[in-house]
Short mmCIF file of C-alpha atoms and ligand atoms in Angstrom, two decimals:
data_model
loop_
_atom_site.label_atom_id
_atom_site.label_comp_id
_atom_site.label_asym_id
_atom_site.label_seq_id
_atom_site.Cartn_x
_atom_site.Cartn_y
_atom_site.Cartn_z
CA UNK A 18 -7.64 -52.85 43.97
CA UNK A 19 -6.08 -51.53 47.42
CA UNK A 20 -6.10 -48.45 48.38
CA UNK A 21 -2.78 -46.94 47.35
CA UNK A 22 -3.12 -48.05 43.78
CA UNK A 23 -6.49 -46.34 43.66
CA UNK A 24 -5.13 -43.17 44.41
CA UNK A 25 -2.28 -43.96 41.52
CA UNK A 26 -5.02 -44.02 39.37
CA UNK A 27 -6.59 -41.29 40.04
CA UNK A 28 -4.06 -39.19 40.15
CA UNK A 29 -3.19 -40.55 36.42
CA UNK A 30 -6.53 -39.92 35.57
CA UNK A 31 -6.13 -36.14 37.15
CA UNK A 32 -2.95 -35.45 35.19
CA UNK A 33 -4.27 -36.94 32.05
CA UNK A 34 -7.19 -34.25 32.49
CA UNK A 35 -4.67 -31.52 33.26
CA UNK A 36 -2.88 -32.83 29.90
CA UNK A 37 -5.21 -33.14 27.74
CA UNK A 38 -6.52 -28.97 29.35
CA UNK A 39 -3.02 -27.90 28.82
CA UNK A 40 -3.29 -29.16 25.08
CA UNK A 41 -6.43 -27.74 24.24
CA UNK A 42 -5.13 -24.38 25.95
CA UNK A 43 -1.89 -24.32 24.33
CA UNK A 44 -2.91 -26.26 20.76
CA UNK A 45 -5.73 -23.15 21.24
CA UNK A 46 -3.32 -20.80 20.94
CA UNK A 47 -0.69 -21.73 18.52
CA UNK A 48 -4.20 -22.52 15.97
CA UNK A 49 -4.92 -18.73 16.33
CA UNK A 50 -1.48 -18.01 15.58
CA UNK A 51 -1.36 -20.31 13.21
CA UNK A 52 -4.11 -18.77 11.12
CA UNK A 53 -2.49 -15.75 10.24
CA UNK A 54 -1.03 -17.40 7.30
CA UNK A 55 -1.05 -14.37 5.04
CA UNK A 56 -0.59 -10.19 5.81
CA UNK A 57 -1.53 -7.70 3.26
CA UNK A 58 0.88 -4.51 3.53
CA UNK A 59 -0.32 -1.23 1.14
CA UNK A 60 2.40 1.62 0.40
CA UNK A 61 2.32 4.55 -1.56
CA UNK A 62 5.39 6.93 -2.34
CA UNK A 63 5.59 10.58 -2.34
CA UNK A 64 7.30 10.15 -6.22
CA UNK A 65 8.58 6.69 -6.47
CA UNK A 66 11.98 8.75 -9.14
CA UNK A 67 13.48 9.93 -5.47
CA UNK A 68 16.58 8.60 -5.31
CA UNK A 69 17.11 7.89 -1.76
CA UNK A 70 12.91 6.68 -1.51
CA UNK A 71 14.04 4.44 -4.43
CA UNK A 72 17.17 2.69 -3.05
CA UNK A 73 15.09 2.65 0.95
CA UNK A 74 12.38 0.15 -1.12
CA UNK A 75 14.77 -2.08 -2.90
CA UNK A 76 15.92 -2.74 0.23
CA UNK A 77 12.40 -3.02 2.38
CA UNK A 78 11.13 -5.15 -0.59
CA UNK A 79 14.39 -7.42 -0.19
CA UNK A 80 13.75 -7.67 3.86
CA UNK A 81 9.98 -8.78 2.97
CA UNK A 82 10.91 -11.59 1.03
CA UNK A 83 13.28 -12.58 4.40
CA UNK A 84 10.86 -12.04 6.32
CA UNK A 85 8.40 -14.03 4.65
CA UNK A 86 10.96 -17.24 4.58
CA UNK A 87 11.09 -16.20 8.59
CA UNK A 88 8.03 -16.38 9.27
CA UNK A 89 6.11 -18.68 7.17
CA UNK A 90 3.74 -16.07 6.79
CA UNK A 91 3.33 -14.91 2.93
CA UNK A 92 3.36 -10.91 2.34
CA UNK A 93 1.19 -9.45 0.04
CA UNK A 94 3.06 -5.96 -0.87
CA UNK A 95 1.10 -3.36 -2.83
CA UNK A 96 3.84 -0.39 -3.74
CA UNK A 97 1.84 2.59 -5.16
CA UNK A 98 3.47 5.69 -6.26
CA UNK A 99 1.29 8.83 -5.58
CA UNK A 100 3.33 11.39 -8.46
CA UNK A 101 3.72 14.71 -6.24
CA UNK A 102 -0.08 14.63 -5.78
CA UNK A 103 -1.85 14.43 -2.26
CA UNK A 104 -5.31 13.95 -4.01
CA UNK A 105 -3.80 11.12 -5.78
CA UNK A 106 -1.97 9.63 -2.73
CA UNK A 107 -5.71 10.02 -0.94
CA UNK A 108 -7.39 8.08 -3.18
CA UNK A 109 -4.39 5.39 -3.10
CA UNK A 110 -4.60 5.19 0.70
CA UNK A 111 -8.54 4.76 -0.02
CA UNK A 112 -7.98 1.59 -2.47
CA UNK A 113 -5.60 0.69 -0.12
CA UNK A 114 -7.99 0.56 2.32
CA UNK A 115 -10.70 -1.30 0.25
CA UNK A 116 -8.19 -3.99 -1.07
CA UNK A 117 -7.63 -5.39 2.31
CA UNK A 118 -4.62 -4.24 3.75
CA UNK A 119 -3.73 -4.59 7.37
CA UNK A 120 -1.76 -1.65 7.44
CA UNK A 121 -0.34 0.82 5.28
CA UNK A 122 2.78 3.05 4.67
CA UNK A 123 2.43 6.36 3.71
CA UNK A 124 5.38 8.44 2.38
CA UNK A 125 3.40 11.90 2.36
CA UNK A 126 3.44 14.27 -0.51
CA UNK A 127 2.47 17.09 1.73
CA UNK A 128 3.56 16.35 5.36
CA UNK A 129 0.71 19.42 6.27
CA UNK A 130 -2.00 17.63 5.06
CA UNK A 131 -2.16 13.60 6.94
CA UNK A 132 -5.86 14.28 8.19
CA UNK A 133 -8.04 12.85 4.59
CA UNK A 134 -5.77 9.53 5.81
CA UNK A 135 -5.86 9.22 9.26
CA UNK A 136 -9.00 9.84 9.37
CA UNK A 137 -9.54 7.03 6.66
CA UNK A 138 -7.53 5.06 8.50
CA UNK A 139 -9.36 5.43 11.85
CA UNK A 140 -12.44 4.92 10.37
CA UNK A 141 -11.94 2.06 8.73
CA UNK A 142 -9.44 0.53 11.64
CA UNK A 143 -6.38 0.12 9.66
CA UNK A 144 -3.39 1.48 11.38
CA UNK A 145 -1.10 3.90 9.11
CA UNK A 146 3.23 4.04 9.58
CA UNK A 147 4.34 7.23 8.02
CA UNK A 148 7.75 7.71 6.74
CA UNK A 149 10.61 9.90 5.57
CA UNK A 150 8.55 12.71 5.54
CA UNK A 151 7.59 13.66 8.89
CA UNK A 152 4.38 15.36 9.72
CA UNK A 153 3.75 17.69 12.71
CA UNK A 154 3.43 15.58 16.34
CA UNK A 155 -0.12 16.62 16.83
CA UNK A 156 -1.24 14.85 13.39
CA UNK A 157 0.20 12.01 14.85
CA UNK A 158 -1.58 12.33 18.22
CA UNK A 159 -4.69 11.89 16.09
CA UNK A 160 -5.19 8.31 15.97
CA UNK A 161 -3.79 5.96 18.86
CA UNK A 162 -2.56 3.22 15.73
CA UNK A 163 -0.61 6.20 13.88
CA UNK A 164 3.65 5.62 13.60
CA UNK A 165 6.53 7.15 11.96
CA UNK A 166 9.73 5.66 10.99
CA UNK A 167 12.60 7.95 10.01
CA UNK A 168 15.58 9.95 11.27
CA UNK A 169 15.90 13.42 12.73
CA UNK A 170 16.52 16.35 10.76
CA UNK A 171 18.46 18.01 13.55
CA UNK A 172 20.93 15.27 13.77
CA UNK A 173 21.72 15.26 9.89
CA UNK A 174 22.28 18.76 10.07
CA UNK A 175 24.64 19.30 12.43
CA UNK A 176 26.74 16.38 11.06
CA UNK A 177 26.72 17.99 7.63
CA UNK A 178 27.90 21.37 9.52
CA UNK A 179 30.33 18.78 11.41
CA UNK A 180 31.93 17.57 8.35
CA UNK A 181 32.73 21.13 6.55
CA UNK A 182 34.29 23.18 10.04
CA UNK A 183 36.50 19.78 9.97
CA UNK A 184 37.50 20.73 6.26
CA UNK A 185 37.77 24.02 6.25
CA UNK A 186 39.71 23.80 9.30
CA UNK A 187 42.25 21.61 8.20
CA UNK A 188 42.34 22.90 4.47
CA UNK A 189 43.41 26.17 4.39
CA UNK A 190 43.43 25.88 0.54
CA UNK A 191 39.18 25.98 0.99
CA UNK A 192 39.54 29.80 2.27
CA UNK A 193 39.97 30.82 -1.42
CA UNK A 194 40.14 34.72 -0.30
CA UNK A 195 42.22 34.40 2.68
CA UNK A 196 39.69 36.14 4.79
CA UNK A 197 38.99 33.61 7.21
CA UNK A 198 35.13 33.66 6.87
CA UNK A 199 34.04 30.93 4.94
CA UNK A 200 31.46 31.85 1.87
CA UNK A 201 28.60 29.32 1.17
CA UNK A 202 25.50 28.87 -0.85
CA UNK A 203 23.14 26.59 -0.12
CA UNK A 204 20.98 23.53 -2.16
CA UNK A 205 17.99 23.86 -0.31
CA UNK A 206 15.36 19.95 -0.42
CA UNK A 207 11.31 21.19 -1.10
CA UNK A 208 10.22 24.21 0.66
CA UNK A 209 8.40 23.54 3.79
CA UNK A 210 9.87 19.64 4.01
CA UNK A 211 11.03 19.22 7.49
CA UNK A 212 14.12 17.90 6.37
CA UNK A 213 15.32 21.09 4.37
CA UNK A 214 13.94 23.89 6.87
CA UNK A 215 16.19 21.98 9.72
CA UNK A 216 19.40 20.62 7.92
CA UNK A 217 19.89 23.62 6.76
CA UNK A 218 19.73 25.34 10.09
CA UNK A 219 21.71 23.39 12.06
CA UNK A 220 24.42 22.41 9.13
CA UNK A 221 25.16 26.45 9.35
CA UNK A 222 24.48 26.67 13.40
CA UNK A 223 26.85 23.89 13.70
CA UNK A 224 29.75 25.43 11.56
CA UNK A 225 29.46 28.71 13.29
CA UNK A 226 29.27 26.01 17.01
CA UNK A 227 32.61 24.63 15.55
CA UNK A 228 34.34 28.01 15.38
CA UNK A 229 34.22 28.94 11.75
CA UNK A 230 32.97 32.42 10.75
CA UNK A 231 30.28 32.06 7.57
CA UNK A 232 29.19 34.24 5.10
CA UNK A 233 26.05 33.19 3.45
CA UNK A 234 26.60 34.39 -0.18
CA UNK A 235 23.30 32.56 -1.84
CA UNK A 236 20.83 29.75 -2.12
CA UNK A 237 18.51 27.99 -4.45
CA UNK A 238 15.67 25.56 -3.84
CA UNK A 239 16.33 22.89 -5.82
CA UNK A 240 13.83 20.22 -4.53
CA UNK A 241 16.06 17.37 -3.96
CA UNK A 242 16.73 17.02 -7.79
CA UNK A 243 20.03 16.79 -9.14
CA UNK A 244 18.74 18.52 -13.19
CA UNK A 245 17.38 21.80 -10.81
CA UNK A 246 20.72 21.53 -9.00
CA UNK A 247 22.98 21.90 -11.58
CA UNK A 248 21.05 24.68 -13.28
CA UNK A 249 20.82 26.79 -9.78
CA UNK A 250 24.17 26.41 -9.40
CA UNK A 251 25.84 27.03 -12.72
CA UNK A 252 23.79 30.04 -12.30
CA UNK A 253 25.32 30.89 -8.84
CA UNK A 254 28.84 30.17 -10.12
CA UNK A 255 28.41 33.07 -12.27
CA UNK A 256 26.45 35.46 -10.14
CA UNK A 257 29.06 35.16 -7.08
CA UNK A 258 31.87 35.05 -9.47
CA UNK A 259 34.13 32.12 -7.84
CA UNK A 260 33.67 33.44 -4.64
CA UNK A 261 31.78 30.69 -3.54
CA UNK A 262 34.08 28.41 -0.98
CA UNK A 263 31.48 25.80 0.12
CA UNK A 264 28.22 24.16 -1.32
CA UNK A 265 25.95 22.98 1.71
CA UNK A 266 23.48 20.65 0.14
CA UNK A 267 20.59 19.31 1.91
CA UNK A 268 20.87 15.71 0.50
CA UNK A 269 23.10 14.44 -2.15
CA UNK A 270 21.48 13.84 -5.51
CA UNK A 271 21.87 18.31 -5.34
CA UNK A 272 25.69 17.97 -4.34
CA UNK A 273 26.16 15.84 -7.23
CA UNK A 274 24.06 18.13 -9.79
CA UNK A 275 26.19 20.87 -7.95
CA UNK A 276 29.33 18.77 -9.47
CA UNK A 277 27.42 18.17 -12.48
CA UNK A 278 27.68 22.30 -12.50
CA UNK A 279 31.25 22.88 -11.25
CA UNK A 280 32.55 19.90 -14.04
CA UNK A 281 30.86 21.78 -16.68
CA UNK A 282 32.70 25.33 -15.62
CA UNK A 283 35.77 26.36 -16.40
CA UNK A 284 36.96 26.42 -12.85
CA UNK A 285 40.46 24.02 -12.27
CA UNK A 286 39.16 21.10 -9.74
CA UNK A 287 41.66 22.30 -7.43
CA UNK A 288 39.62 25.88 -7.41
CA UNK A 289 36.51 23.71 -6.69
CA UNK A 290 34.07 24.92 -3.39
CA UNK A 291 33.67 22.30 -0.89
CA UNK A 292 30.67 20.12 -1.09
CA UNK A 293 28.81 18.30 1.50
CA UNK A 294 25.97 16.64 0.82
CA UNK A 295 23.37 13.88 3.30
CA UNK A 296 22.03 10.53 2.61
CA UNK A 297 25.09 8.20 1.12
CA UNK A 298 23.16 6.63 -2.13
CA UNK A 299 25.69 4.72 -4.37
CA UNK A 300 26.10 7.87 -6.68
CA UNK A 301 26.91 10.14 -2.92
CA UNK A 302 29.00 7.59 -1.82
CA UNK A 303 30.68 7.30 -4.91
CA UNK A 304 31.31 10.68 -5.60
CA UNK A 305 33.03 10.96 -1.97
CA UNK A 306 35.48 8.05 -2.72
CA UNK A 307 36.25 9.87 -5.74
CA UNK A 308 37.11 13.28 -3.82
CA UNK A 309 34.22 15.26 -5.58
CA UNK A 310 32.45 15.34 -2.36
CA UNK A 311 34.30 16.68 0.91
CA UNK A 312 31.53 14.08 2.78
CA UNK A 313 28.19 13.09 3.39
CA UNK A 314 26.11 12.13 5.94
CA UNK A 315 24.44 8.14 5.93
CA UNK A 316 20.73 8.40 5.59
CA UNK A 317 20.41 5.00 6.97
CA UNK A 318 17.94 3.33 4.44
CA UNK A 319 18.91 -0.39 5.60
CA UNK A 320 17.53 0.56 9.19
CA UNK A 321 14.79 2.65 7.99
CA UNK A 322 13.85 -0.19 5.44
CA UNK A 323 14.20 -2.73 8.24
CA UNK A 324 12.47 -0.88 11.24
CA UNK A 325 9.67 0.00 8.89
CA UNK A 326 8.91 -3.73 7.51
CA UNK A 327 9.40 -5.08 11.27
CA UNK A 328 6.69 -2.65 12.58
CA UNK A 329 4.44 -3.19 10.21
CA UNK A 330 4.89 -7.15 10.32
CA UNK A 331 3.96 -6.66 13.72
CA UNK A 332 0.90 -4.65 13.63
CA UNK A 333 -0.50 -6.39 10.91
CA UNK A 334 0.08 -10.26 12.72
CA UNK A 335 -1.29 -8.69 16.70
CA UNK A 336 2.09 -9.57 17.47
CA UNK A 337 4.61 -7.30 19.63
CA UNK A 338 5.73 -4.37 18.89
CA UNK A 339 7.94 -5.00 22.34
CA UNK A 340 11.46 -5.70 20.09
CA UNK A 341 10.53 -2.47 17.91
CA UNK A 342 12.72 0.86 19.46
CA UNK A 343 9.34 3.11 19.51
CA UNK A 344 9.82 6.00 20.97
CA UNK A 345 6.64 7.34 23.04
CA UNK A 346 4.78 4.47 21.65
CA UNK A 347 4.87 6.40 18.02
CA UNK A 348 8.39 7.11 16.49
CA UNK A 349 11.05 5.26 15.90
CA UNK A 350 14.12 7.20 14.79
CA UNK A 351 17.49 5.67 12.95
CA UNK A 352 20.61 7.86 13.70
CA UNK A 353 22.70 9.09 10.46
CA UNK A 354 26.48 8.49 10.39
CA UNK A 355 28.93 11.08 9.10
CA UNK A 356 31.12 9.65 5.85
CA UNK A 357 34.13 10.73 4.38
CA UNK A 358 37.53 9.22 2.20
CA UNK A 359 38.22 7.52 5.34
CA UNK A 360 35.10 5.39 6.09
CA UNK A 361 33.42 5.43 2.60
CA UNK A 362 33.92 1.86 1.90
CA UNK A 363 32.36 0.43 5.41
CA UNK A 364 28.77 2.36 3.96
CA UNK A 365 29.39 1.24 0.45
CA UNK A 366 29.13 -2.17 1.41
CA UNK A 367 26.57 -1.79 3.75
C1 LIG B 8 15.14 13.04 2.63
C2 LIG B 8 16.28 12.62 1.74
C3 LIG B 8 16.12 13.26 0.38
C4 LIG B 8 14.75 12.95 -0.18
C5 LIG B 8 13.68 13.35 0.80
C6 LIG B 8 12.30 12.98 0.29
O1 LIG B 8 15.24 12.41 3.87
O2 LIG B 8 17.49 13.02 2.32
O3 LIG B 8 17.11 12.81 -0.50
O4 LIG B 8 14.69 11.58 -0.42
O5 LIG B 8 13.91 12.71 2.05
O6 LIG B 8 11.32 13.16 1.23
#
């Protein structure tokens, strides 16, 4: 053999090496990726009857089964709902735990009291995504594998307050006593839920920030619920004697039992208060297309839904969270949309 095709040869031989060491390294890889064949994701629900929790997990159960044709990768989903009880939802997160899952979502019945779980959770190295209901940024600081999916309060708020200065505003027929000032009441969520405490605040702060005077004649806690609504309403109907121009109401299954109250009065719909309400379920959205509801504010369950199953894909495959929009490595936050008459049917086909 002369001496040129020698070195042909070896250099074959060299390459074939660096071939078969590039397969190994690569076919190495794609075999640990490749066993990850199946995930196991827990979640337990505050009370599954919430209507805007409800219509979020039809949707997050529809993007699993997506995902799952995706990815090749089957999802095990374990949906537990935890009845208004923390001790309950502890003992869920617990079996949770002991069933295998890589990670688990926890819709909190009391936001104040995370620490039975994360500390479950850190113990027993399964990371936790909390949602909807947002606990205090300290509890979150906890655990370095501790998340939260949602929206902000603040934002829902002020587009609530947003969407009655623009009615009152431009219907003068809303100022029933001519005064100028509008008079409210409001339909205040659970006491001590982040989302009531702050939508309330800012819906008001906002009005005033828009240039209308308010009065605040009333309010009832009526803990999301549409039954409590109506009754704490018929019963401010009477007390404030049709003086009431505008219902603020911190989500919408309370504007619509506020309806449910006004419907069953004796007051002409044309005498009707305003009402605004937040979240855009079918029943909100349909209630604004048929002018019962001034607006509402979109509660953006698709994104939640999606955001939430995307995250917790991730965490439970090791893959990256880079695509995810996490804020400070922890939150990520979906922005709400303001809907009235004129955009309804973009959200009701969403
Ligand atoms: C809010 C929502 C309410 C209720 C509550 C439960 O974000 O607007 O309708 O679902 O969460 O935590």
């Amino acid at each position: 053999m002369d001496g040129g095709k020698e070195m042909c040869r070896k250099y074959l031989v060299l390459a074939g090496v660096l071939c078969i060491v590039a397969v190994n390294v690569g076919g190495c890889k794609s075999s640990e990726e490749e066993t990850i064949k199946n995930i196991k994701i827990g979640v337990t629900l505050y009370d599954q009857y919430d209507t805007f929790l409800s219509e979020m997990m039809a949707e997050f159960t529809k993007y699993t089964a997506d995902k799952e044709e995706e990815s090749g990768v089957a999802i095990n989903m374990e949906i537990m709902d935890a009845s208004q009880s923390q001790l309950t939802q502890n003992e869920q997160v617990k079996s949770l735990i002991d069933k295998g899952c890589d990670v688990i979502c926890v819709n909190l019945v009391d936001r104040t009291e995370p620490t039975t779980i994360t500390d479950l959770a850190e113990n027993n190295n399964v990371p936790i995504i909390f949602f909807n209901r947002e606990l205090v940024a300290e509890d979150l600081e906890r655990w370095t594998e501790l998340y939260y999916v949602g929206a902000d309060a603040s934002e829902s708020g002020t587009l609530e307050g947003e969407l009655a200065a623009d009615a009152f505003k431009t219907d003068s027929s809303m100022d029933k006593n001519g005064d100028g000032i509008c008079q409210y009441v409001v339909l205040e969520g659970e006491a001590g839920h982040q989302d009531s405490i702050v939508r309330t605040e800012y819906s008001v702060n906002t009005m005033a920030e828009k240039g209308v005077e308010t009065e605040k004649l009333g309010y009832a806690i009526a803990n999301w619920n549409r039954a409590q609504a109506q009754t704490k309403t018929a019963a401010m109907l009477t007390q404030f004697d049709n003086k009431i121009e505008l219902i603020i109401a911190n989500n919408d299954d309370m504007a619509l039992g506020a309806i449910d109250a006004l419907k069953a009065s004796q007051i002409p719909k044309e005498e009707w208060p305003g009402v605004v309400g937040i979240d855009g379920t079918d029943v909100g959205l349909n209630a604004v297309k048929n002018e019962e509801m001034l607006g509402t504010v979109y509660n953006d369950k698709e994104g939640q839904a999606q955001e939430m199953l995307n995250l917790a894909f991730a965490i439970a495959t090791n893959g990256k969270t880079d695509e995810i929009p996490l804020l400070n490595g922890k939150y990520v936050r979906i922005p709400y949309h303001k809907v009235t008459l004129d955009n309804v049917e973009e959200y009701e086909n969403k």
